[in-house]
XYZ file of C-alpha atoms in Angstrom:
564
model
C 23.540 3.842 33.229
C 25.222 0.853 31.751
C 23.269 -1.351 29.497
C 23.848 -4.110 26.939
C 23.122 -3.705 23.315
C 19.986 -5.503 22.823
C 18.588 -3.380 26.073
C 19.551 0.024 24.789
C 17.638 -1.533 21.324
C 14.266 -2.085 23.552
C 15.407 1.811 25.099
C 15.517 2.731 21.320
C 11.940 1.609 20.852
C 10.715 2.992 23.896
C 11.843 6.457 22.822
C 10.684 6.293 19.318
C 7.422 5.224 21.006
C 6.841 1.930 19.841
C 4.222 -0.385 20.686
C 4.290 -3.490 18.648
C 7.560 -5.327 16.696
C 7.016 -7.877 14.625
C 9.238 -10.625 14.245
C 10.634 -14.143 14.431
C 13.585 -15.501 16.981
C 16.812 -17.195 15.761
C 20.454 -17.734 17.401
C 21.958 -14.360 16.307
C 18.878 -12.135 17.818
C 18.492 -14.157 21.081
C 20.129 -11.715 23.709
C 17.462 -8.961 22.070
C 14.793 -11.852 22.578
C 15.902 -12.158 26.409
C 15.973 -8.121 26.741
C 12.061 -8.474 25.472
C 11.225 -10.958 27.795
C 12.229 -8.712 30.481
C 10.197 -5.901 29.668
C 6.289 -4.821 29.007
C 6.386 -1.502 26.941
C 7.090 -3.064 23.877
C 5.077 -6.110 22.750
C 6.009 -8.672 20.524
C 4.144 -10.008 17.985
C 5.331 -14.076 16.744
C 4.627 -14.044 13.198
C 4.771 -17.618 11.428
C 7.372 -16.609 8.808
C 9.621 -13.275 8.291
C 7.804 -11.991 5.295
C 4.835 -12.069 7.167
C 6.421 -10.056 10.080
C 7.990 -7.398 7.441
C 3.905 -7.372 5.655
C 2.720 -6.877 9.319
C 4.439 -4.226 10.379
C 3.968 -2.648 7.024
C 0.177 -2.862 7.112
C 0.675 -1.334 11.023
C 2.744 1.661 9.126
C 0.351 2.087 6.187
C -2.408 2.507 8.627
C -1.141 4.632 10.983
C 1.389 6.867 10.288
C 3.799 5.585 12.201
C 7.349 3.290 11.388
C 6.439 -0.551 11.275
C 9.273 -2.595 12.935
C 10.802 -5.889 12.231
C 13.024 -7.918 14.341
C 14.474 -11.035 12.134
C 17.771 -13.227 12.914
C 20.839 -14.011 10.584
C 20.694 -16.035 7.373
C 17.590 -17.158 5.970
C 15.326 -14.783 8.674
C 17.250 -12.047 6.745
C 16.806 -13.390 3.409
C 12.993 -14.363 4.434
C 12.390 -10.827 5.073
C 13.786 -9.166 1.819
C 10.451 -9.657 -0.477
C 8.804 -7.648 2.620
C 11.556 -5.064 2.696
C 11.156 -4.710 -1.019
C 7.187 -4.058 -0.703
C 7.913 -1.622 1.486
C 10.241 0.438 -0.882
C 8.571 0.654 -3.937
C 5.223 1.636 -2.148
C 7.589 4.281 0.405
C 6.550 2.865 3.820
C 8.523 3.847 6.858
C 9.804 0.745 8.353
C 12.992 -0.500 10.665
C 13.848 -3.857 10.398
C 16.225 -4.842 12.522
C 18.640 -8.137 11.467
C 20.667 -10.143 13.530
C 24.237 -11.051 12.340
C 26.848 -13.405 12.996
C 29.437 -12.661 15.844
C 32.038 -9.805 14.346
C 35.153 -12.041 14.260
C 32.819 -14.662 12.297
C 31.616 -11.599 9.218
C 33.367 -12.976 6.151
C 34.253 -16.280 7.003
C 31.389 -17.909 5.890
C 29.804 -18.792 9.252
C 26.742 -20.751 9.964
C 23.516 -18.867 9.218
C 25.924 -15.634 7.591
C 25.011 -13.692 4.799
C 25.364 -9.745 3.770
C 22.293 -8.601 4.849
C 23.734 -5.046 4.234
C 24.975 -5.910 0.600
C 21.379 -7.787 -0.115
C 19.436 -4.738 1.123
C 21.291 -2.355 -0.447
C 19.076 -1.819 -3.701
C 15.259 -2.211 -1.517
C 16.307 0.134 1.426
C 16.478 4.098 1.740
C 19.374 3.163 4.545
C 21.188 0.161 5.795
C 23.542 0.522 9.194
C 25.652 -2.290 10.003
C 26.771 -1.480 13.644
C 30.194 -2.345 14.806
C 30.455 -0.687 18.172
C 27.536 -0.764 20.880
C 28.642 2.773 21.534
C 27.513 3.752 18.133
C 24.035 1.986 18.758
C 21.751 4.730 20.132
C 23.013 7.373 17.465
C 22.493 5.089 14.724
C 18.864 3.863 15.739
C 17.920 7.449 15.778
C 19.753 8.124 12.273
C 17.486 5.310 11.014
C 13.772 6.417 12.331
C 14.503 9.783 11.162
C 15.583 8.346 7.269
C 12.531 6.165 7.471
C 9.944 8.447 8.510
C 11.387 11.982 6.599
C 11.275 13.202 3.167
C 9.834 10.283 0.942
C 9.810 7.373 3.720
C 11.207 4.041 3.220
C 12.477 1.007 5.074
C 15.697 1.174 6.933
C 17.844 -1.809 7.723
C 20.003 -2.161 10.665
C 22.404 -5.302 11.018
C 23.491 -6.278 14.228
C 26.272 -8.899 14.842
C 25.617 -10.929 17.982
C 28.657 -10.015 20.257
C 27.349 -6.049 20.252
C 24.155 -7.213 21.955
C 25.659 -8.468 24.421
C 27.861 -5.669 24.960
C 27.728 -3.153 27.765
C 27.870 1.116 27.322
C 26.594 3.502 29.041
C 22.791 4.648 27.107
C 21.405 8.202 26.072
C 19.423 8.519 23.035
C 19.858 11.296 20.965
C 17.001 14.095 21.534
C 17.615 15.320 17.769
C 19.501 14.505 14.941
C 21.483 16.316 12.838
C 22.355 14.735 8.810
C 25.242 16.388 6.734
C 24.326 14.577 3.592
C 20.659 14.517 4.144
C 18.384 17.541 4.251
C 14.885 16.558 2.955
C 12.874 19.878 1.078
C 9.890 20.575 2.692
C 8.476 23.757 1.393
C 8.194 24.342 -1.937
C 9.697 27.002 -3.981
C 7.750 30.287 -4.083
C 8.530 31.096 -7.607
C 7.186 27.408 -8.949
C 4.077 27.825 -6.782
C 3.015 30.963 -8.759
C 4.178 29.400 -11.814
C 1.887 26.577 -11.137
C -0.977 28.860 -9.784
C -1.487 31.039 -13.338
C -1.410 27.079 -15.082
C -4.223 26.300 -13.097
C -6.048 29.221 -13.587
C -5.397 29.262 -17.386
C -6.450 25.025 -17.530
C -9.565 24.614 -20.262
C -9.767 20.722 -19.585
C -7.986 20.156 -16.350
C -7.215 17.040 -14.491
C -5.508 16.062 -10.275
C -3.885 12.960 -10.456
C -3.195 12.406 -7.349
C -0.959 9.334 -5.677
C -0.096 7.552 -2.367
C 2.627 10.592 -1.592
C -0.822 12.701 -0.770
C -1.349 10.041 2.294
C 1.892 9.249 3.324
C 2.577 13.028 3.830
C -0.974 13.483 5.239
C -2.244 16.041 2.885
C -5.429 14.655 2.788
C -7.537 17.869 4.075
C -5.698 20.113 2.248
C -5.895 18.043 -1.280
C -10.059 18.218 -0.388
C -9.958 22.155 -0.298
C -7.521 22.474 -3.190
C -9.873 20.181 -5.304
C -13.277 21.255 -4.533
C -12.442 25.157 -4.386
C -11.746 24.433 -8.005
C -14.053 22.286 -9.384
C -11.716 20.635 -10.676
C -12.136 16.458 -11.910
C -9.579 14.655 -9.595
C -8.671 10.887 -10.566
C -6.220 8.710 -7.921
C -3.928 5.671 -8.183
C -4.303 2.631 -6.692
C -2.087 3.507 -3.823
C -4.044 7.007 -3.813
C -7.489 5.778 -3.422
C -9.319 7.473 -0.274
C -7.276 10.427 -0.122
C -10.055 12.284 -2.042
C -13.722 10.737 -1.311
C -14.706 7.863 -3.850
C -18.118 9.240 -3.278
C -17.552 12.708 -4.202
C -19.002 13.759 -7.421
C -15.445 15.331 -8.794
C -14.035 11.957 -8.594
C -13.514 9.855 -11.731
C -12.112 7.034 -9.893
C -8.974 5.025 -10.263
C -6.780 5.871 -13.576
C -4.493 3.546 -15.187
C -4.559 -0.307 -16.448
C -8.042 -1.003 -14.947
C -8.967 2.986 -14.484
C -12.628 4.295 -15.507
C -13.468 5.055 -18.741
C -13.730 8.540 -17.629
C -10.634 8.943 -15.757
C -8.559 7.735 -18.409
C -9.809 9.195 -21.136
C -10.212 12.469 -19.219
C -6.287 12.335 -18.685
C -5.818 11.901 -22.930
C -7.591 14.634 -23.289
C -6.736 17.501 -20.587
C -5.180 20.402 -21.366
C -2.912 20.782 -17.773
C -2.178 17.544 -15.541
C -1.624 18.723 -11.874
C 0.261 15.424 -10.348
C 0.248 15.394 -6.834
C 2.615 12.812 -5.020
C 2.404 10.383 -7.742
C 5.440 9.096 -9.994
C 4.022 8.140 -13.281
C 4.677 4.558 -13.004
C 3.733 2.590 -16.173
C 0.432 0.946 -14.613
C -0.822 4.819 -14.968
C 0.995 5.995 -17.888
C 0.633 3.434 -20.363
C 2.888 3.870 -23.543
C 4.752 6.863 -22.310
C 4.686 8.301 -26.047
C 1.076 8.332 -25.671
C 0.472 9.992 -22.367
C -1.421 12.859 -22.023
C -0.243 14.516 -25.451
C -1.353 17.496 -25.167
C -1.154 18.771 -21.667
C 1.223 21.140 -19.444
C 2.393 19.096 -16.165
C 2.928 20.754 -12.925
C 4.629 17.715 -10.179
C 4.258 18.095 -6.787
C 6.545 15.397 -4.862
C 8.932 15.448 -2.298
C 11.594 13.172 -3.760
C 12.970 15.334 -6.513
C 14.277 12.028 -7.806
C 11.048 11.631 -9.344
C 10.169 14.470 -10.901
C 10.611 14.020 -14.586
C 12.195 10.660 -14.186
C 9.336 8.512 -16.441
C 7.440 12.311 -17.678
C 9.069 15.111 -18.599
C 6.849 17.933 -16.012
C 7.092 21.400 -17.234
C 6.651 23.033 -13.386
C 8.298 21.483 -10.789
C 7.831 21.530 -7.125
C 9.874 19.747 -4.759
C 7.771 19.777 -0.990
C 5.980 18.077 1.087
C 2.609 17.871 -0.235
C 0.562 19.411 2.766
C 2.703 22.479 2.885
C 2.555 23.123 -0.648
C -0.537 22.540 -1.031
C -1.401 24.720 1.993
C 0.407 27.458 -0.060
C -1.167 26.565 -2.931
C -4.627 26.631 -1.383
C -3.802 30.088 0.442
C -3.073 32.127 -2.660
C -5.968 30.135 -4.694
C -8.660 31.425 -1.664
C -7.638 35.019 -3.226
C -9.193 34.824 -6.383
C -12.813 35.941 -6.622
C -14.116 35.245 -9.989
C -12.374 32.833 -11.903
C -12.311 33.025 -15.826
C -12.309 29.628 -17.405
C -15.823 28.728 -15.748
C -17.225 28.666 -19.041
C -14.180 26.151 -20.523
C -14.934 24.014 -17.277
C -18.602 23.819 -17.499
C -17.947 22.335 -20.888
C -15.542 20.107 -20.180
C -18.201 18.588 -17.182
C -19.938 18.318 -19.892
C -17.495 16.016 -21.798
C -16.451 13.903 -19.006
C -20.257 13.053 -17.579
C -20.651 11.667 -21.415
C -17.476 9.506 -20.558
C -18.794 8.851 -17.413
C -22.142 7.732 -19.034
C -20.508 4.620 -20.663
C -21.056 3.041 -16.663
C -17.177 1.196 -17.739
C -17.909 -1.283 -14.095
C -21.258 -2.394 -14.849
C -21.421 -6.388 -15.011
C -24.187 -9.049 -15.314
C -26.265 -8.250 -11.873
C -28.433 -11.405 -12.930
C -25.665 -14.044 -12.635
C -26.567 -17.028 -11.064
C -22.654 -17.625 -10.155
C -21.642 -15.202 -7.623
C -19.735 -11.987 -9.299
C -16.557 -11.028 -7.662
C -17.729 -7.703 -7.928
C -20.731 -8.298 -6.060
C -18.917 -9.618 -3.397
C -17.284 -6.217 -3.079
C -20.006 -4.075 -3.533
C -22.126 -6.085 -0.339
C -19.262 -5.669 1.851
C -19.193 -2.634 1.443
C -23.013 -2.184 1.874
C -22.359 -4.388 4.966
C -19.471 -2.338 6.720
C -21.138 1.136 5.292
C -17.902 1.490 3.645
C -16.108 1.712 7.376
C -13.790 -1.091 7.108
C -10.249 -1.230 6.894
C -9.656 -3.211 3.814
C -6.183 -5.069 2.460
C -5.864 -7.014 -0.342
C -3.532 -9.534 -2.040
C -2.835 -9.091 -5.278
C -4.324 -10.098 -8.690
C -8.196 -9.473 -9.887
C -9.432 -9.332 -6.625
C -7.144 -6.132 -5.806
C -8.818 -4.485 -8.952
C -12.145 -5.519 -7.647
C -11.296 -4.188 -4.594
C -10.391 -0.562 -5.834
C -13.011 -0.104 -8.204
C -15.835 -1.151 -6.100
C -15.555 -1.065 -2.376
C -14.959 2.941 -2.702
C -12.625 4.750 -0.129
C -13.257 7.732 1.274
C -10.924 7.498 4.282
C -7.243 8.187 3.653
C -5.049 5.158 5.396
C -8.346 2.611 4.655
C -6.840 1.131 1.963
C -3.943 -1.323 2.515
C -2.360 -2.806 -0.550
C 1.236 -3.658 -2.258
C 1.035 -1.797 -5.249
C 4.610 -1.121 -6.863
C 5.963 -4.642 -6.577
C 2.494 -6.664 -6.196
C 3.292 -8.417 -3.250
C 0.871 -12.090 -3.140
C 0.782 -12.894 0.270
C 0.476 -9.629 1.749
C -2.987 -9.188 2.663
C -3.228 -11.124 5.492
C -0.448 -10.525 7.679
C -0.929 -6.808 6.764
C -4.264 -7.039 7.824
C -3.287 -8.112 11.034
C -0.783 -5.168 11.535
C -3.835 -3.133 10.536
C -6.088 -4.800 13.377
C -3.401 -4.406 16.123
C -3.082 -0.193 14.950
C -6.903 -0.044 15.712
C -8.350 -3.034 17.802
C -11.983 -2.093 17.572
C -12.299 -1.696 13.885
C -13.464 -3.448 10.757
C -10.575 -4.812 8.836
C -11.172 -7.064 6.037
C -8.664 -9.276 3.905
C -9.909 -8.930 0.239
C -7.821 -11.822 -0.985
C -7.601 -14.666 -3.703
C -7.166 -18.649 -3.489
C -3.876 -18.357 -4.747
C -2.643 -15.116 -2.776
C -3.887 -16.609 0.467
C -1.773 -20.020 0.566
C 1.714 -17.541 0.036
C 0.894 -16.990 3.875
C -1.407 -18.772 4.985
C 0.512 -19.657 8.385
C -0.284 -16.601 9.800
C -3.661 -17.955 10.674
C -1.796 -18.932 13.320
C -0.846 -15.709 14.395
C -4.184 -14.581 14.144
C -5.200 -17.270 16.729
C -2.376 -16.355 19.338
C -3.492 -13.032 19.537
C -7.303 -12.830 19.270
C -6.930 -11.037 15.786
C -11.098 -10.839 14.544
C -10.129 -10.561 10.668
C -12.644 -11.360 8.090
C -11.028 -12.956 5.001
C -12.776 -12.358 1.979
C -11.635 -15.176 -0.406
C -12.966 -14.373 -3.819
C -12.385 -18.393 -5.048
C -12.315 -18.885 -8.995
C -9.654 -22.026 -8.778
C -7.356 -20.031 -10.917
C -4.110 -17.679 -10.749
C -7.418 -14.895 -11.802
C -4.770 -11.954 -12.906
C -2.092 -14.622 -15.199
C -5.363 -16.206 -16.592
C -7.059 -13.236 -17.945
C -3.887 -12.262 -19.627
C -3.593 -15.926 -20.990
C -6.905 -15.265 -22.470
C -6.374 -11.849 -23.973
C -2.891 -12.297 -25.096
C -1.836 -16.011 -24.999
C -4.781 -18.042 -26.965
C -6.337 -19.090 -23.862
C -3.236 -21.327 -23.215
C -3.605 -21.487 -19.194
C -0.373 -23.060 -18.313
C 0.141 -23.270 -14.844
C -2.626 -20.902 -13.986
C -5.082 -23.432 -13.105
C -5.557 -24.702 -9.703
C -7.173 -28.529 -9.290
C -5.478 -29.125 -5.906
C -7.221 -26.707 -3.744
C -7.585 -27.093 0.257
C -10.713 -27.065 1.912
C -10.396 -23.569 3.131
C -13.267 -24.107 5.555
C -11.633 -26.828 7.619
C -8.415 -25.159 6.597
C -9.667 -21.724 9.034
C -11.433 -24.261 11.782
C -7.998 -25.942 12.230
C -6.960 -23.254 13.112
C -9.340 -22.251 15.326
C -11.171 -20.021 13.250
C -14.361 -20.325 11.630
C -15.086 -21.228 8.523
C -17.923 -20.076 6.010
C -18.168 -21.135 2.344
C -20.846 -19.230 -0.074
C -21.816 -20.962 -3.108
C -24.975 -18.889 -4.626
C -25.290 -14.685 -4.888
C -28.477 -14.933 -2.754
C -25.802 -16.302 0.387
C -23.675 -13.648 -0.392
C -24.740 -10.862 2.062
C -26.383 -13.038 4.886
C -22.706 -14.227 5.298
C -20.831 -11.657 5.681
C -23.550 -10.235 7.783
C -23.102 -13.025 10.281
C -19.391 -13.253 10.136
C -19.137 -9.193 11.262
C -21.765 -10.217 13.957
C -18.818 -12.356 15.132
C -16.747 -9.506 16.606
C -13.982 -11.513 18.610
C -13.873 -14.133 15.843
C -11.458 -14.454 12.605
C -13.850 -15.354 10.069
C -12.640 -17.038 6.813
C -15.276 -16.399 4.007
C -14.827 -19.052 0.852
C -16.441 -17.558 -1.957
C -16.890 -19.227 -5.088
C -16.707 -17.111 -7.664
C -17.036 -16.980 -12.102
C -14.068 -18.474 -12.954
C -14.279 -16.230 -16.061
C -14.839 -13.203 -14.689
C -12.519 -10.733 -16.378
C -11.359 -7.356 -14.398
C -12.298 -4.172 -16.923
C -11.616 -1.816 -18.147
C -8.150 -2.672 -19.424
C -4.874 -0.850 -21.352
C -2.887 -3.532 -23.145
C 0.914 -3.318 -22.896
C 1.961 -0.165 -25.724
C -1.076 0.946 -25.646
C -2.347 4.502 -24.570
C -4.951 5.337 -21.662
C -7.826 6.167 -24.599
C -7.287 2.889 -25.938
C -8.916 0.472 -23.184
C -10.424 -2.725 -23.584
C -14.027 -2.176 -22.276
C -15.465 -5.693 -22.381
């Protein structure tokens, strides 16, 4: 069967098992847009702007499992795309994004709407393909779901000049594929396991730190049974929150820059680190010469990349985390009577006086409404159900230390490159992944205008978001560090031009909500999740000082927070 390129690219999707692509028409990418038009397996989704098409489909992969895809055109839709693309990589989502390109004969010359999308890519993509023959098409689309998805996922580009789209060969997609060059590990090595087994048993003050690798390689389950078969204290990152239950006693919470008291000072102060599908980035670490000082490191990650790249481990596993830790788990299950329950009873001991310091209490009495509160009643209001993204700033802090995840894949947020604008449009990949769920947009007045347009989107395809706008008229992340570390000189960080984001929602056809006192707070988010086929945009006003604790200055170690 003959076909032209840009139907053997809908084929592609078909086979993968695609449902949505998100994306944004232009000259170079019209013969795909026709080969859409003709066809009802795969739906498009019209975003308002690239980057919100590459932060949809990215929220759709975060919450599912499954590759996000992009379909943008030459020039500027490529270039629009690339902060999305770059999200995507430092937080290791699976996503396709598919460019258009000039005609062949044109690449080089300089043609309208031309640029390297391959060469621009190159450093914020696992892969990039440009294809030169439609024969080459099917192979290569199959090349680049099995890079995104495998080993530590990523986004994949694939550049398409217009002439190969409209190019006929006959189609058969690949039932396997075969890499010479790429062979991700998935089992780890027998000989670190047991290494990493007698650590564990030998740990006096031990510590999990576990990371966004445990979700994205669904080891969810079998982090739960490694953790509470030991007893062990287990903190998370940001990008590892819900993997292990917020509400389970072992749980110290988040670790890092605005980590508890208790999870940060139990990481100083343990004796063996067990780091599961995290990679040390500095928002955990702190000063690197300070971290963890006195502790043996096992690393469990799949990329073996970044296994002593920022920490020097002293067991290394390279694996997927569910099959290791299924290994793991299996030889643990053999041990009857372990022999540091005495050193761990006393170092519950220590950590419940850490934990006593209560490092997130705040002024419950405030007559201003608390961004934390705000938090803390929708979760009371969704029973902590919701699916919940965020933008990025104080409100993203607020967000992970209060609203407590116990669901892996509930938690939807740019973490390594701290993405403003995300939240919504990834909220709405979220919604279309599960239509008859709670997703709220935890956002700020400044992270919500970066996309903003996608209100629009939300209105061409019945999306029922709630948008939590935690409103304090200022950039809230840049002014609490121009009040720490700048002399309370707020250059720039100060909004006085604000929209009405109430009429701003119901011209879009949305409605519109704004809460001004704490007592308003919960009867309105009450009635906008009564509102179940409605986008409701919720204007809080918030404490314009509010500050997010605790907090690690720059250089300094995770024992030496500032509390309040």
């Amino acid at each position: 069967m003959e076909l032209t390129g840009a139907e053997i690219i809908i084929e592609c999707l078909k086979a993968e098992g695609i449902d949505y692509v998100f994306g944004y028409p232009g000259g170079a990418v019209l013969h795909i847009y026709d080969a859409f038009y003709k066809q009802d397996d795969v739906q498009h989704i019209l975003v308002r702007h690239e980057q919100g098409a590459t932060h949809a489909a990215d929220g759709y992969a975060r919450a599912t499992g499954k590759p996000g895809v992009v379909l943008v055109t030459s020039g500027p839709g490529a270039t629009n795309a690339v902060t999305g693309i770059a999200t995507a990589y430092m937080d290791s989502i699976p996503m396709i994004v598919i460019t258009g390109q000039v005609p062949s004969h044109l690449i080089g010359n300089d043609a309208f709407q031309e640029v390297d999308s391959v060469g621009i890519t190159r450093p914020i993509v696992k892969h990039n393909f440009l294809i030169n023959d439609v024969k080459d098409m099917a192979l290569i689309f199959k090349k680049a779901f099995y890079v995104a998805t495998t080993g530590r996922p990523g986004p994949v580009v694939i550049d398409i000049p217009k002439d190969i789209t409209a190019e006929k060969t006959e189609f058969e997609y690949p039932s396997k594929i075969e890499m010479r060059s790429y062979h991700p590990t998935v089992k780890g090595h027998n000989g670190q396991i047991r290494r990493a087994i007698e650590l564990i048993k030998s740990a006096q003050r031990p510590m999990i730190y576990s990371g966004g690798g445990v979700i994205l390689g669904n080891g969810s389950e079998q982090l739960r049974t490694f953790t509470r078969s030991l007893g062990y204290p287990i903190t998370q990152t940001l990008m590892g929150l819900g993997a292990f239950p917020a509400s389970d006693p072992l749980s110290l919470g988040m670790l890092g820059m605005h980590g508890t008291y208790e999870a940060n000072m139990s990481m100083h102060h343990c004796d063996v680190l067990i780091a599961i599908g995290a990679r040390f980035d500095d928002r955990v670490t702190g000063s690197l010469e300070k971290f963890c000082p006195e502790a043996k490191i096992i690393h469990i990650d799949v990329d073996p990349a970044s296994i002593s790249k920022n920490v020097k481990v002293d067991v290394p596993i390279v694996g997927e985390v569910a099959p290791v830790l299924d290994a793991i788990n299996a030889e643990l299950a053999k041990i009857t009577e372990p022999s540091n329950l005495g050193a761990i009873e006393k170092w519950w001991a220590q950590i419940n006086e850490w934990r006593a310091q209560d490092c997130l209490k705040y002024d419950q009495n405030s007559k201003i409404i608390k961004p934390q509160y705000v938090v803390e009643e929708l979760y009371k209001a969704t029973h902590g159900d919701a699916f919940v993204t965020s933008d990025v700033g104080q409100h993203q802090m607020f967000a992970a230390q209060y609203y407590g995840f116990d669901k892996p894949r509930q938690w939807i947020n740019s973490g390594g490159l701290g993405t403003m604008g995300f939240g919504l449009p990834a909220a709405m990949g979220v919604q279309l992944a599960h239509p008859g769920e709670m997703v709220a947009c935890i956002t700020g007045e400044s992270s919500i205008q970066m996309c903003i347009q996608e209100l629009s989107t939300c209105k061409q395809y019945s999306l029922p978001l709630k948008i939590i706008n935690l409103n304090n008229g200022y950039m809230g992340m840049v002014r609490q560090w121009q009040e720490f570390f700048y002399e309370k000189r707020y250059a720039m960080s100060y909004f006085d031009a604000l929209p009405d984001f109430v009429a701003l929602a119901e011209s879009y056809g949305h409605v519109g909500i704004k809460v001004e006192k704490p007592e308003d707070v919960r009867p309105a988010l009450d009635e906008a999740f009564k509102q179940k086929d409605r986008l409701v945009f919720l204007d809080f006003i918030t404490d314009r000082e509010e500050n997010v604790y605790p907090m690690i200055p720059t250089g300094a170690g995770l024992n030496e927070m500032i509390l309040v």
